[in-house]
Structures are given as C-alpha cells and as structure tokens.
Amino acid sequence: MEKMNGAKIVIETLLEQGVDTVFGYPGGRILQIYEQLYKYSDKITHYLVSHEQGAAHGADGYSRSTGKVGVCFATSGPGATNLVTGIATAYMDSIPMVAITANVSTNLIGTDAFQEVDITGITLPITKHNMIVRDVTKLADAIRTAFKIAKEGRKGPVLIDIPSDILLATCQYEKQAPLELIKADVPTNIQDAVSIINHAKKPVILLGGGSGAANCEDEIEILANKLNCPVVSTLMGLGVNHSDNFMGIVGMHGKRCANISLVKSDCIIAIGSRFNDRVAANPTSFGKNRKVIHIDIDKAEINKILDSYCHIVGDAKDALQMMIKDINKKDSKEFLEEIEAKKLDKPKILPQKIIEKMDELNPNGIVVTDVGQHQMWVAQYFKFKRFGQLLTSGGLGTMGYGIGAAIGAKVGNPEENVSLVIGDGCFGMNCNELTTIARYNIPIIIVLMNNGVLGMVRQWQTLFFDKHYSATNLENNNVNYEMLTKAYNINYEEVKNEIDFENAYKNALKINKPTLINCIIDKDLFVAPMVNSTQSADKFILE
Amino acid sequence: MTTLSLMVENSAGVLNKVSALISRRGFNIDSLAVGKTQDENISRITIVVSCDEATVTQMVNQISKLYCVKNITVLKFGEAKSRELMMLKVKTNNQNRNEIIQICTLFDARIIEAGLESVMIEFVGDVEKVQAFLALISQHEILEIARTGVIALAKQTIM
C-alpha cells in the first residue's frame, strides 16, 4: 500500500496491465500524467505524435498487430476531440483500445472552461464504454475495468476521462493483477447447426473479423477440410484462412468467384461477420434459397441485418470445437469446380501487379492500408497468411488511418516489416505523421499509389455521375514528394512500372529505413469487380 | 405494447447512455420513466414501446450491452401491473363543473385544486384506463397536461 496521486495511479495501473507503449500528445490538463511518464520513462515508452488522431490510430494499429490493448493519451478539449475519428475507427472494427483523456478540474466541469469538452458525451456512441472519474479512490478500478471491458466478449475501445484535480489528488494504491475476463456463455443450437451443415449440398464458410478475434484459425481449417467447400471472407476476416479453397473477399468489390460461391450455395456458415451493407448489399437476397448459420459472440448482431436460419451466440472457437466432431466429411468437389470455373483471368493493371509483387517479395510482412481503391487492390491481390497481418479501416472507412496505424504496427512489432499502401488523397489527409516517422526513425515502407485523383470517388463519378469530376482532382496540387520526403529525411523512390517497383521495394526492405515509393499510376483505373449496391452479390456492374 | 424494465447503475450519465442508444439506433418509444429503487445504487428505467417483436429483441440486445445496465426484463401485456400518473388542468365554468366532477368520480381521479376558471386533476391508471379517462375528459377543454410515463412491476409468478 502506498499513497500516491492520481497521475501516478494511472501509470501504475497501466503497468499492472502490462502496458509498455503509449501514443499521445501532451497539454495543459494532462501535464500531471506526462510528469509521471517522465519519471517512468524506463518502463513505458511514450510516442509523441503530430496530432491526436495519429495517437488513436497508432494505438489501434498497435492493438491489431500485437493482439494487446493499445493505449493513447490526450489532453482536454481539442486534444480529446482529435481522438474521436480514431476511436470511432476502432469501435467499428471491434478493436480493443483504452483512451485516456484529462479534463478540466471538477469544479470547472460544466462551466465552458478553457479547453473543456464533454468527451464522454461526445464519444458515447463510438465507445464500448466510457466513464468520467470524479473520485481518485475509484481511479485504479476504473482503469482496470476499462481494460477488462476492452478485451472481454466483443472487443472495443473504452475511454476514461479524468479531471485534472483527480490526477493531483492522492489516495492509497495497492497493486492488483488484471481482472479476470468473464468467459462467453456456452454456445447454444450446436446440434441444429451440425444437422443443417450435414444436410447441405453446397456449404460455404464466410469469415468475418470476429473469426480472427476468436483465434479459431485451426478449427476453421478442420471444418473447411471436412467440408472441402469454398471459404470466403469479409475485408476484416482476411488472413484467417489461406487454404486452397479460399476464394477471397466477398461484397461490393468481392472476388467474382467468392461472390458467386455465396449466391450458388445452399448453406452459409458465417463466423463473426455482421453482414454489413458492403458485404450483404441486399440481405434479403443474401438469405434467400439458403440456410444461414450465424455464429457471433454479440447477441445483438443476431438477426440485426439478416434473419439467420440458425444462430449460435458465443465464442466462435468454443462453438466450432463443439460442432466439428459431429460434422460429416463431405466432398463438395463438384461445387468447388463450378466455382473455380467462374474465375476470370484478366490482364492485371499496374497497382494490382504492385500488390502481387509485395506479396512475392515480402509475404509475411505486415500490410497497412488507407481507404479507397488501393485498399481494395490490397484486399484482392495480397494473399494474407495470418489474421493481424492486414491492418485496414473496414467498418468506418477512415481516410487518413494508414500512417498512424503503420507507426503503431511497427512500434509494436519491431522485428517485422511494415508496409503501408496508401493513395495520394489519404496521404494528404494525415501526412503530418511523417514527423513522427522522422522523429523516431521508424522504418516503414510507404507505397504511395499516386494517381493524382481521389480514385474511388472518381470511379463513382465516372460510373454514376456522367464523369462530372467534382472536387476529386488532386493533380493541380503539384506536390513534390521527393522534396517532401527529403524534408523528413525519408528515403524516396519514384516508379512508373512493375520492374522499377520491384527494385525499389527490394531496396527498401534491405536498407531498413523509412522509405516512400511514389508509384505513378493511371487515374482512370477501376476497382473491379463491382457489385450493384442494392442487388444480389452476382449482379456485377464491372466484371 | 411492450414494457421494458431496466435496472441500471444510479450514477451520472446513465440515463443519457440509455436514451442516446435508443435514439441513435432509431427505436421509437412511447414513454420513459426513471426513478430510484430500494437499493440506493440502482435506479429503474421503465420504457414502453409499441413495435414488432424483432425490434423489441434487437432493442433488448443492444441495451443489454450497456455496462451501466444490470438487468433488463421484458414485460408483455398482462404480465405486469403498470401505472401512469397524470396531472391535468381543465377549463371549467358553472355549466360543466359538475360533469367534470362526475367523470373524476367515475375514474377515481382526484381534484387537487379548484378555481373559478379551471380545476387541476390528479389521475393514476394503467394504459387502458388512461385512454378511457382521456377520451371522456377531453370533451372539455384541457389547458395543460403533464404525464410521468408508465412505470411497471412484474406480477407475482403463480406457482
């Protein structure tokens, strides 16, 4: 038992949780915590970002790539509001994260004091839980609970707001072990699901991000082997399975054969997928003529979008373990062949070749994307070997996610190569974080897909707005990326073809220094296939 | 009509968490009432909704995810006793005063203040009784009305 102030309690409780890395930005109200970070600098490394959004994305990238809970700090007011997009990004993708903000002192709360903002009110809809701590004796437990909530069941971000006088107030502190996580209830309806699967002729396994979060790669492999059926995934589920039967992502920009396998199936085993509109544009047609078995740890996802034929609420690993022993071996060879026949071999465009080259040269490296056309090309053409290898903003589609997340990934995995694929639009959004890369000399390889336009928006304008390219042209910016990177002491290469890219990427992997490879690509390339956003998954606008 | 009875933490911001969830998910509610319970750490929120069963299920599942909600019970029609308190100010004159008093007597409503131009009525009843009372009393001019929203408790289970 030791008496200490709130700020010290924050650091001590973070240490209880095994935290050794935080991302943040200091300011007036959070100074007490930064004072403690100064004293604890041998135990916790703080990464100073350029903007709090980068801290939130950094904690998110750290979390996705290490499986640990990412932590970020921000001061009151603008510091706290700058975290918002990053917290929302983590929330939409169920990423465990703890955000700690300081606020004005208790006596000033509610008075519109300088740099005061109601951050718990603001983040209410984008956190799994949030709290304001008004009593220093409850601070340690609040932080412990935050970590528990972030990790338990369906994961997500938690925000703790601490008024500055609470950081200064003192109380007794006693070290504790992290709270035990409550295990999910025993899954139900197992036998029903088994019977449906055993009677199915054309089953398909659909993997969502939840299947990765549940660490059930092995069980999925056993199930897929038993059924010998097509396996598909959502953007968030990439990496969970990479067997020969893996067909790729489904949905709006899903692989043709992956989408068709869903349409032709008579049973979909959906694991940790929430049938988002980018996956199931038309939930009615998705659920028609086939039995959907929905496995999810979050009861509220059951029948939210799609009325499943059978649902299993619980941990996917538990559920699959209970199911697989009773599932009969099946040979869906004919079905597989039918699907395989739907594969189209089209000549590849440069960005697709670049992604394939990255996969060839660096198959196990972490790949971070931003949002847009390049994101879809990565999802379609990189063969992910494990969950957590791809870091991408799936649910919120946050442009500007990439650089911060890549920093978090590299910091959390110093031994791994981290490549960031990013469009020039996204790059412009948060390139302030190049400062962070330069400050800590973080060797990330930035593959800039530079087409001088907001490619995905332009694609929609081409297809649906009579080529009225309203506000999507970036060419007039005339950004000199070579001079820009020089300013940050970042290695620079410009490439215009596949061979030059290969050399530049090989070199970047070798020198292990922050590098930007500026890939000049055509502005009128399309992400294909593309499915009509209101129709069945095999109604292609672009093949 | 379905009544949801929530036992929630009695702390600042909890009502906000529940009502914000209801609004952002687009659930329509008829009424919401909140008050303390015998346990000083727990408050009860009673929500009345008229929506289909699937929506009720989704609502219950979403609300259950809030960490401040300790327990949620769905009380279907007939499974609970419910009451709403209503206060009304009705315009009166020498011609209609007696009729208003008669309606009040019929419905066990109390006149808690009477003046030359209006009376104030206190009325307690379940949903049906409230509707019936309102149907009759609204034949007269209602000047003001204040309602608490429905509160409810589950009936004792008959063994």
XYZ file of C-alpha atoms in Angstrom:
702
model
C 0.000 0.000 0.000
C 1.379 3.343 -0.981
C -0.118 6.790 -1.078
C 0.213 8.458 -4.472
C -1.518 10.939 -6.730
C -3.985 10.121 -9.482
C -1.464 10.601 -12.289
C 0.897 8.081 -10.703
C -2.003 5.684 -10.163
C -2.756 5.911 -13.906
C 0.784 4.836 -14.764
C 0.901 2.128 -12.075
C -2.383 0.600 -13.207
C -1.190 0.664 -16.832
C 1.883 -1.257 -15.680
C -0.404 -3.768 -13.925
C -1.907 -4.425 -17.365
C 1.498 -4.937 -18.927
C 1.408 -1.723 -20.920
C 4.843 -0.607 -22.074
C 3.906 1.587 -25.039
C 1.547 4.545 -25.278
C 0.786 7.054 -28.016
C -0.175 10.595 -27.165
C 0.178 14.312 -27.129
C 0.590 16.456 -24.006
C -1.331 19.567 -22.996
C -2.314 21.652 -20.006
C -4.720 19.366 -18.197
C -2.805 16.126 -18.726
C 0.549 17.526 -17.554
C 0.486 15.510 -14.320
C 0.414 12.284 -16.331
C 3.284 13.492 -18.521
C 5.233 14.330 -15.357
C 4.840 10.691 -14.330
C 5.748 9.455 -17.833
C 8.992 11.396 -17.393
C 9.671 9.522 -14.178
C 8.608 6.143 -15.557
C 10.392 6.529 -18.903
C 12.321 3.304 -18.301
C 9.075 1.327 -18.023
C 6.757 2.997 -20.517
C 7.738 4.357 -23.913
C 5.614 7.269 -24.995
C 5.403 8.023 -28.706
C 4.742 11.664 -29.377
C 2.597 12.051 -32.486
C 1.855 15.170 -34.539
C -1.877 15.174 -33.936
C -4.010 13.180 -31.506
C -5.773 11.374 -34.355
C -2.404 9.791 -35.090
C -2.192 8.646 -31.462
C -5.570 6.919 -31.670
C -4.698 5.248 -34.997
C -1.303 4.349 -33.550
C -2.909 2.610 -30.561
C -5.328 0.909 -32.958
C -2.536 -0.318 -35.267
C -0.546 -1.481 -32.248
C -3.564 -3.400 -30.994
C -4.453 -5.038 -34.318
C -0.904 -6.156 -34.981
C 0.063 -7.354 -31.486
C -3.245 -8.522 -30.024
C -2.578 -6.347 -26.973
C -4.682 -3.394 -25.876
C -3.460 -0.160 -27.483
C -3.341 2.920 -25.246
C -3.486 6.594 -26.181
C -3.400 9.826 -24.188
C -4.806 13.246 -24.976
C -5.404 16.415 -23.085
C -8.814 18.043 -22.568
C -10.834 19.865 -25.236
C -9.289 19.760 -28.718
C -6.872 17.035 -27.666
C -9.785 14.819 -26.744
C -11.901 15.670 -29.807
C -8.959 14.938 -32.080
C -9.068 11.335 -30.856
C -12.661 10.922 -31.969
C -12.127 9.630 -35.533
C -9.532 7.175 -34.280
C -11.809 5.873 -31.533
C -14.712 5.525 -33.975
C -12.441 3.597 -36.351
C -11.531 1.158 -33.571
C -15.146 0.862 -32.467
C -16.432 -0.060 -35.910
C -13.794 -2.782 -36.247
C -14.104 -4.045 -32.620
C -10.505 -3.214 -31.728
C -9.559 -3.259 -28.020
C -8.161 0.111 -27.059
C -8.055 2.348 -23.993
C -8.081 6.112 -24.490
C -7.240 8.262 -21.503
C -8.118 11.945 -21.611
C -7.683 14.597 -18.971
C -10.383 17.164 -18.412
C -10.687 20.498 -16.629
C -10.836 20.247 -12.843
C -14.061 19.009 -11.240
C -15.123 22.475 -10.050
C -14.928 23.806 -13.623
C -16.784 20.982 -15.345
C -19.939 22.278 -16.966
C -18.809 25.903 -16.982
C -17.432 26.062 -20.552
C -13.960 26.460 -19.095
C -10.905 26.863 -21.320
C -10.333 23.644 -23.306
C -13.341 21.981 -21.722
C -15.343 19.491 -23.713
C -17.774 16.758 -22.676
C -15.727 13.961 -24.210
C -17.705 11.161 -22.549
C -20.825 12.672 -24.098
C -19.146 13.039 -27.483
C -17.747 9.502 -27.537
C -20.871 7.818 -26.180
C -21.900 6.251 -29.493
C -18.366 5.279 -30.541
C -17.041 3.567 -27.434
C -17.894 0.204 -25.961
C -17.973 2.009 -22.643
C -16.742 5.303 -21.288
C -16.518 6.934 -17.901
C -15.514 10.101 -16.155
C -13.704 9.522 -12.859
C -14.632 12.103 -10.243
C -13.062 10.389 -7.232
C -9.396 9.441 -7.028
C -10.167 6.374 -4.912
C -12.130 4.948 -7.866
C -9.463 5.715 -10.475
C -7.437 2.500 -10.348
C -10.549 0.325 -10.557
C -11.890 2.417 -13.429
C -8.741 1.772 -15.460
C -8.719 -1.939 -14.558
C -12.357 -2.208 -15.604
C -11.616 -0.342 -18.841
C -9.051 -2.960 -19.860
C -11.402 -5.776 -18.944
C -14.240 -4.295 -20.977
C -11.971 -3.573 -23.947
C -10.884 -7.225 -24.118
C -13.973 -9.105 -22.975
C -16.514 -10.621 -25.374
C -16.753 -8.479 -28.483
C -13.746 -6.210 -28.137
C -13.813 -2.439 -28.448
C -12.461 0.910 -27.354
C -13.047 2.336 -23.873
C -12.454 5.967 -22.902
C -11.635 7.222 -19.421
C -11.873 10.948 -18.780
C -10.044 12.226 -15.689
C -10.450 15.786 -14.386
C -7.072 17.382 -13.664
C -7.696 17.750 -9.906
C -8.253 13.993 -9.688
C -4.817 13.488 -11.255
C -3.403 15.618 -8.459
C -5.483 14.203 -5.575
C -3.892 11.395 -3.579
C -5.062 8.109 -2.128
C -3.775 4.693 -1.163
C -2.819 2.454 -4.052
C -2.285 -1.260 -3.978
C -1.060 -3.247 -6.955
C -3.510 -5.796 -8.372
C -3.483 -8.475 -11.017
C -5.558 -7.688 -14.119
C -9.237 -8.536 -13.699
C -10.250 -11.911 -14.979
C -12.273 -11.867 -18.175
C -15.691 -13.456 -17.993
C -15.919 -16.272 -20.487
C -18.701 -16.143 -23.030
C -21.727 -18.340 -22.324
C -21.681 -21.864 -23.661
C -22.858 -21.695 -27.282
C -26.374 -22.977 -27.990
C -28.060 -24.512 -31.054
C -24.940 -26.523 -31.864
C -26.810 -29.673 -32.871
C -29.186 -27.751 -35.131
C -26.258 -26.170 -36.900
C -24.496 -29.512 -37.277
C -27.589 -31.089 -38.761
C -28.046 -28.230 -41.255
C -24.416 -28.469 -42.329
C -24.579 -32.262 -42.649
C -27.624 -31.968 -44.895
C -26.198 -29.148 -47.007
C -25.014 -29.893 -50.505
C -23.235 -26.639 -51.239
C -21.954 -25.136 -47.999
C -19.740 -22.036 -47.896
C -17.778 -20.722 -44.923
C -17.891 -16.931 -44.554
C -15.265 -15.453 -42.240
C -15.657 -12.051 -40.622
C -13.319 -10.103 -38.367
C -14.800 -11.924 -35.371
C -13.342 -15.211 -36.598
C -9.904 -13.639 -36.322
C -10.614 -12.122 -32.922
C -11.680 -15.566 -31.667
C -8.357 -17.164 -32.633
C -10.089 -20.111 -34.252
C -7.923 -20.490 -37.369
C -7.266 -24.163 -36.579
C -10.916 -25.042 -36.042
C -11.851 -23.277 -39.269
C -9.203 -25.222 -41.134
C -10.551 -28.504 -39.777
C -14.101 -27.518 -40.699
C -13.025 -26.426 -44.182
C -11.132 -29.672 -44.691
C -14.096 -31.760 -43.578
C -16.478 -29.938 -45.871
C -13.960 -29.351 -48.662
C -16.028 -26.327 -49.596
C -15.332 -22.739 -50.672
C -14.122 -20.406 -47.926
C -14.692 -16.671 -48.342
C -14.134 -13.722 -46.084
C -15.051 -10.130 -45.487
C -12.368 -7.436 -45.575
C -11.995 -7.775 -41.813
C -11.660 -11.566 -41.958
C -8.683 -11.615 -44.333
C -5.786 -13.735 -43.162
C -7.822 -16.134 -41.045
C -7.820 -18.752 -43.791
C -5.442 -19.155 -46.710
C -6.159 -22.686 -47.852
C -6.523 -23.731 -51.490
C -10.270 -23.385 -51.086
C -10.013 -19.742 -50.062
C -11.773 -17.680 -52.712
C -11.068 -14.170 -51.430
C -13.236 -11.342 -50.191
C -16.946 -11.007 -50.847
C -19.156 -7.978 -51.229
C -19.169 -4.827 -53.291
C -15.611 -5.354 -54.541
C -15.529 -9.038 -53.746
C -13.759 -11.531 -55.947
C -16.070 -12.827 -58.625
C -15.752 -16.465 -57.574
C -16.199 -15.572 -53.894
C -19.436 -13.733 -54.518
C -20.718 -16.416 -56.845
C -19.975 -19.122 -54.295
C -22.305 -17.343 -51.867
C -25.030 -16.990 -54.475
C -24.794 -20.652 -55.544
C -24.560 -22.026 -52.006
C -27.362 -23.696 -50.083
C -25.813 -23.026 -46.676
C -23.618 -20.212 -45.395
C -21.688 -20.729 -42.187
C -20.992 -17.130 -41.156
C -18.419 -16.788 -38.399
C -18.043 -13.400 -36.705
C -19.485 -11.420 -39.587
C -22.186 -8.813 -39.151
C -23.498 -8.654 -42.760
C -22.541 -5.025 -43.230
C -24.005 -3.380 -46.339
C -20.659 -3.640 -48.153
C -20.810 -7.415 -47.625
C -24.516 -8.143 -47.989
C -25.818 -5.284 -50.115
C -29.175 -6.952 -50.227
C -29.707 -9.011 -47.066
C -32.997 -10.424 -48.353
C -31.408 -11.973 -51.429
C -28.429 -12.998 -49.296
C -30.613 -15.082 -47.034
C -32.907 -16.400 -49.767
C -32.748 -20.002 -51.021
C -30.133 -20.937 -48.474
C -29.756 -21.549 -44.792
C -27.557 -19.045 -42.997
C -25.923 -20.201 -39.775
C -24.743 -17.143 -37.904
C -22.092 -17.565 -35.222
C -21.388 -14.405 -33.233
C -20.292 -13.505 -29.739
C -22.519 -10.429 -29.780
C -26.162 -11.387 -29.380
C -27.219 -8.020 -30.779
C -25.743 -8.962 -34.179
C -28.128 -11.905 -34.499
C -30.999 -11.000 -36.839
C -29.920 -7.335 -36.837
C -29.486 -7.168 -40.609
C -30.228 -10.659 -41.798
C -32.653 -13.195 -40.351
C -30.474 -16.239 -39.948
C -31.906 -19.737 -40.197
C -29.919 -20.823 -37.188
C -27.799 -18.770 -34.841
C -25.130 -19.587 -32.331
C -24.322 -16.972 -29.726
C -20.947 -17.478 -28.169
C -17.232 -17.725 -28.713
C -16.573 -18.998 -32.234
C -13.693 -21.196 -31.084
C -15.889 -22.946 -28.496
C -18.747 -23.271 -30.964
C -16.588 -24.735 -33.733
C -14.894 -27.160 -31.349
C -18.298 -28.423 -30.257
C -19.504 -28.668 -33.853
C -16.657 -30.210 -35.803
C -16.638 -33.620 -34.189
C -20.182 -34.286 -35.367
C -19.796 -32.862 -38.836
C -19.650 -35.487 -41.515
C -16.897 -35.460 -44.037
C -18.228 -34.141 -47.266
C -16.874 -33.718 -50.718
C -18.093 -30.551 -52.331
C -15.695 -31.085 -55.240
C -18.339 -30.502 -57.889
C -19.387 -27.298 -56.200
C -15.779 -26.191 -55.934
C -15.209 -26.919 -59.609
C -18.323 -24.977 -60.517
C -16.965 -22.006 -58.589
C -13.425 -22.361 -59.883
C -14.829 -22.184 -63.407
C -16.140 -18.727 -62.598
C -12.658 -17.339 -62.053
C -11.795 -14.745 -64.661
C -8.218 -14.321 -65.755
C -7.967 -10.709 -66.765
C -4.748 -8.878 -67.614
C -3.598 -7.133 -64.472
C -3.243 -3.396 -64.096
C -0.159 -1.806 -62.517
C -1.423 -1.358 -58.927
C -2.551 -4.980 -58.856
C 0.869 -6.077 -60.092
C 2.491 -3.924 -57.409
C 0.462 -5.618 -54.673
C 1.303 -9.049 -56.045
C 4.962 -8.073 -56.158
C 4.797 -7.009 -52.500
C 3.286 -10.382 -51.636
C 6.015 -12.166 -53.595
C 8.905 -10.222 -52.071
C 7.588 -9.858 -48.533
C 4.889 -12.479 -47.999
C 4.823 -12.312 -44.211
C 5.243 -8.585 -43.630
C 2.514 -6.514 -42.037
C 0.474 -4.581 -44.585
C -1.386 -1.456 -43.580
C -3.760 0.277 -45.950
C -5.593 3.508 -46.018
C -9.030 3.708 -47.607
C -10.111 3.641 -51.224
C -9.116 1.899 -54.450
C -5.668 0.873 -53.194
C -7.304 -0.730 -50.135
C -9.449 -2.950 -52.341
C -6.492 -3.887 -54.545
C -4.578 -4.944 -51.440
C -7.563 -6.942 -50.194
C -7.951 -8.654 -53.567
C -4.349 -9.307 -54.535
C -2.309 -9.821 -51.365
C -2.618 -13.339 -50.005
C -2.715 -12.802 -46.269
C -1.187 -15.603 -44.246
C -2.465 -14.728 -40.798
C -5.053 -12.581 -39.051
C -3.476 -9.334 -37.920
C -1.207 -9.172 -40.953
C -3.605 -6.739 -42.632
C -4.468 -3.515 -40.834
C -7.281 -1.673 -42.510
C -10.217 0.502 -41.541
C -13.056 -1.744 -42.614
C -16.142 -0.519 -40.820
C -15.633 3.226 -40.716
C -13.525 3.540 -43.860
C -11.321 6.198 -42.328
C -9.192 8.034 -44.884
C -6.061 9.100 -43.065
C -5.885 5.911 -40.990
C -2.782 4.441 -42.556
C 0.267 6.367 -41.421
C -0.722 6.398 -37.744
C -1.679 2.718 -37.801
C 1.567 1.775 -39.573
C 3.550 3.590 -36.885
C 1.640 1.665 -34.203
C 2.256 -1.619 -36.016
C 5.991 -1.052 -36.421
C 6.434 0.108 -32.843
C 4.591 -2.987 -31.617
C 6.446 -5.344 -33.965
C 9.979 -4.014 -34.380
C 11.142 -7.306 -35.903
C 8.553 -7.294 -38.687
C 8.498 -5.393 -41.957
C 5.644 -2.948 -42.082
C 4.451 -1.684 -45.457
C 1.787 0.939 -45.856
C -0.142 1.094 -49.106
C -1.786 4.474 -49.385
C -3.438 6.642 -52.022
C -2.292 10.206 -52.565
C -5.629 11.514 -51.276
C -5.316 9.631 -47.985
C -1.649 10.577 -47.763
C -2.553 14.246 -47.879
C -5.014 13.814 -45.078
C -2.610 12.892 -42.288
C 0.907 13.248 -43.720
C 1.698 15.336 -40.650
C 2.599 11.983 -39.070
C 5.704 11.855 -41.291
C 7.075 13.995 -38.470
C 6.572 11.076 -36.094
C 8.232 8.649 -38.515
C 11.182 11.029 -38.789
C 11.355 11.760 -35.042
C 11.732 8.114 -34.085
C 13.256 6.973 -37.382
C 10.545 4.329 -37.795
C 11.426 2.221 -40.852
C 8.060 1.932 -42.574
C 7.825 1.397 -46.315
C 5.179 3.704 -47.751
C 3.884 2.525 -51.115
C 2.139 5.609 -52.438
C -0.442 4.816 -55.111
C -0.248 8.180 -56.782
C -2.894 8.761 -59.425
C -3.471 12.452 -58.791
C -7.148 11.898 -58.063
C -9.413 10.583 -55.344
C -9.628 7.321 -57.222
C -12.590 5.614 -55.605
C -14.753 8.727 -55.627
C -13.715 9.373 -59.226
C -14.702 5.779 -60.095
C -18.219 6.511 -58.797
C -18.301 9.817 -60.660
C -17.308 8.003 -63.848
C -19.915 5.315 -63.388
C -22.828 7.188 -61.844
C -22.298 10.950 -62.278
C -21.638 11.363 -66.010
C -17.908 11.906 -65.427
C -18.524 15.102 -63.524
C -15.256 15.105 -61.638
C -16.304 17.393 -58.860
C -13.555 18.035 -56.297
C -11.691 14.785 -56.944
C -8.784 16.115 -58.944
C -5.553 16.434 -56.961
C -3.234 16.958 -59.925
C -3.134 20.702 -59.516
C -1.535 20.237 -56.095
C 1.805 19.639 -57.789
C 3.163 18.081 -54.626
C 6.833 17.345 -54.997
C 7.033 14.159 -52.960
C 10.778 13.980 -53.369
C 11.259 17.343 -51.674
C 8.639 16.490 -49.075
C 10.355 13.262 -48.034
C 13.737 14.980 -48.112
C 12.448 17.422 -45.515
C 11.712 14.480 -43.235
C 14.898 12.595 -44.083
C 12.795 9.816 -45.595
C 14.240 7.741 -48.407
C 12.475 8.369 -51.733
C 11.958 6.404 -54.934
C 9.727 7.126 -57.888
C 8.499 4.257 -60.044
C 6.380 4.059 -63.138
C 6.389 0.340 -63.843
C 6.498 -3.052 -62.200
C 10.218 -3.642 -62.670
C 11.195 -0.333 -61.120
C 8.845 -1.057 -58.253
C 10.420 -4.443 -57.668
C 13.860 -2.870 -57.388
C 12.695 -0.036 -55.194
C 10.768 -2.341 -52.838
C 13.645 -4.828 -52.610
C 15.961 -1.976 -51.772
C 13.576 -0.578 -49.160
C 13.354 -3.974 -47.462
C 17.124 -4.191 -47.428
C 18.053 -0.753 -46.107
C 15.518 -0.793 -43.265
C 14.950 2.963 -43.314
C 11.752 4.957 -43.660
C 11.036 4.927 -47.387
C 8.403 6.331 -49.665
C 7.943 4.688 -53.036
C 5.961 7.020 -55.244
C 4.131 4.767 -57.708
C 2.754 6.794 -60.589
C -0.444 5.113 -61.733
C -3.168 5.989 -64.190
C -6.081 7.983 -62.841
C -8.764 6.078 -64.717
C -8.230 2.621 -63.315
C -11.224 0.875 -61.813
C -11.560 -1.422 -58.870
C -13.277 -4.462 -60.299
C -15.355 -6.454 -59.832
C -18.023 -4.139 -58.589
C -21.443 -5.246 -57.496
C -24.584 -3.149 -57.656
C -25.019 -1.765 -54.179
C -28.648 -2.797 -53.884
C -28.746 -6.131 -55.659
C -27.655 -9.704 -55.303
C -23.921 -10.422 -54.996
C -23.637 -11.743 -58.551
C -25.055 -8.648 -60.247
C -21.814 -7.140 -61.442
C -21.534 -3.578 -62.728
C -17.899 -4.265 -63.534
C -16.585 -7.770 -64.079
C -47.330 -2.770 -26.440
C -44.285 -3.946 -24.535
C -42.751 -2.632 -21.356
C -39.031 -2.857 -20.729
C -37.894 -2.651 -17.153
C -34.213 -1.819 -16.715
C -32.221 -1.923 -13.512
C -29.365 0.498 -14.024
C -26.483 1.969 -12.049
C -27.608 5.027 -10.147
C -24.895 7.350 -11.410
C -24.468 10.418 -13.580
C -24.792 9.876 -17.303
C -26.619 6.552 -17.183
C -29.958 7.886 -18.388
C -28.046 9.628 -21.155
C -26.401 6.353 -22.185
C -29.729 4.541 -22.390
C -31.676 7.291 -24.133
C -28.836 8.072 -26.557
C -28.703 4.420 -27.574
C -32.439 4.375 -28.196
C -32.244 7.491 -30.346
C -29.149 6.609 -32.371
C -30.449 3.145 -33.232
C -33.717 4.717 -34.323
C -36.027 2.918 -31.884
C -39.349 4.622 -31.262
C -40.584 4.678 -27.705
C -43.907 5.692 -26.192
C -42.611 6.693 -22.791
C -39.627 6.536 -20.491
C -39.692 6.945 -16.737
C -36.809 6.808 -14.314
C -36.572 6.749 -10.545
C -34.649 5.410 -7.560
C -35.247 1.959 -6.103
C -34.921 0.396 -2.643
C -31.217 -0.101 -3.447
C -29.508 3.278 -3.459
C -27.020 2.115 -6.102
C -29.713 1.071 -8.556
C -32.313 3.036 -10.481
C -35.177 1.648 -12.508
C -35.898 2.852 -16.011
C -39.253 1.840 -17.452
C -39.633 2.123 -21.204
C -42.865 1.484 -23.099
C -42.590 0.657 -26.779
C -45.066 -0.277 -29.458
C -43.040 -2.076 -32.095
C -42.776 -5.566 -33.529
C -41.177 -8.404 -31.638
C -37.990 -8.432 -33.726
C -37.404 -4.768 -32.935
C -38.038 -5.377 -29.245
C -35.483 -8.211 -29.293
C -32.923 -6.047 -31.062
C -33.579 -3.234 -28.602
C -33.172 -5.541 -25.601
C -29.958 -6.999 -27.036
C -28.494 -3.577 -27.710
C -29.477 -2.157 -24.316
C -28.083 -5.251 -22.566
C -24.662 -4.372 -23.956
C -24.509 -1.169 -21.917
C -22.311 -1.752 -18.902
C -24.458 0.501 -16.732
C -27.490 -1.746 -17.315
C -27.521 -4.515 -14.717
C -30.650 -6.267 -15.823
C -33.420 -5.900 -18.360
C -36.838 -7.527 -18.188
C -39.398 -7.596 -20.963
C -42.913 -7.313 -19.551
C -45.507 -8.298 -22.105
C -49.088 -7.136 -21.839
C -50.730 -8.989 -18.962
C -47.519 -9.974 -17.245
C -47.183 -6.806 -15.234
C -49.095 -4.177 -13.392
C -48.487 -0.774 -14.855
C -49.473 2.711 -13.792
C -49.095 6.203 -15.074
C -49.618 9.392 -13.113
C -51.136 12.274 -14.973
C -51.948 15.820 -13.937
C -54.378 17.902 -15.963
C -55.718 21.400 -15.844
C -59.221 21.551 -17.348
C -61.144 24.718 -18.141
C -64.334 24.945 -16.119
C -67.374 27.140 -15.784
C -70.619 26.801 -13.883
C -72.163 24.721 -16.646
C -69.573 21.923 -16.973
C -68.107 21.748 -13.464
C -70.463 19.048 -12.273
C -69.889 16.867 -15.289
C -66.115 17.069 -14.780
C -66.540 16.093 -11.144
C -68.665 13.134 -12.248
C -66.025 11.914 -14.695
C -63.428 12.201 -11.957
C -65.575 10.233 -9.532
C -66.155 7.555 -12.150
C -62.406 7.135 -12.724
C -61.196 7.627 -9.154
C -59.426 10.789 -10.220
C -58.847 13.470 -7.596
C -59.416 17.156 -7.963
C -56.429 18.673 -6.230
C -57.094 22.323 -6.942
C -60.245 24.114 -7.981
C -60.768 27.689 -9.120
C -63.338 29.759 -10.928
C -61.950 29.031 -14.386
C -60.208 25.680 -14.069
C -59.671 22.565 -11.987
C -56.476 20.558 -11.539
C -56.940 16.784 -11.636
C -54.629 14.023 -10.450
C -55.204 10.720 -12.177
C -53.491 7.351 -11.834
C -54.199 4.353 -14.005
C -52.950 1.723 -16.403
C -52.765 2.331 -20.129
C -56.373 1.354 -20.858
C -57.788 3.416 -18.042
C -55.688 6.422 -19.051
C -57.051 6.178 -22.581
C -60.644 5.891 -21.412
C -60.293 8.781 -18.989
C -58.685 10.965 -21.642
C -61.451 10.155 -24.115
C -64.072 11.482 -21.721
C -62.232 14.372 -20.153
C -61.018 15.729 -23.474
C -64.594 16.615 -24.361
C -63.807 19.562 -22.162
C -61.037 21.989 -22.853
C -57.734 20.714 -21.476
C -55.463 23.654 -20.705
C -52.362 21.769 -19.632
C -51.292 18.180 -19.159
C -48.260 16.552 -17.504
C -47.628 12.774 -17.573
C -44.962 10.735 -15.803
C -44.827 7.960 -18.355
C -45.702 4.403 -17.474
C -43.993 2.562 -14.644
C -44.480 -1.152 -14.118
C -43.639 -4.147 -11.941
C -43.883 -7.788 -12.906
C -46.745 -9.703 -11.351
C -46.041 -12.382 -8.789
C -45.477 -15.714 -10.503
C -48.327 -18.098 -9.682
C -46.936 -21.497 -8.858
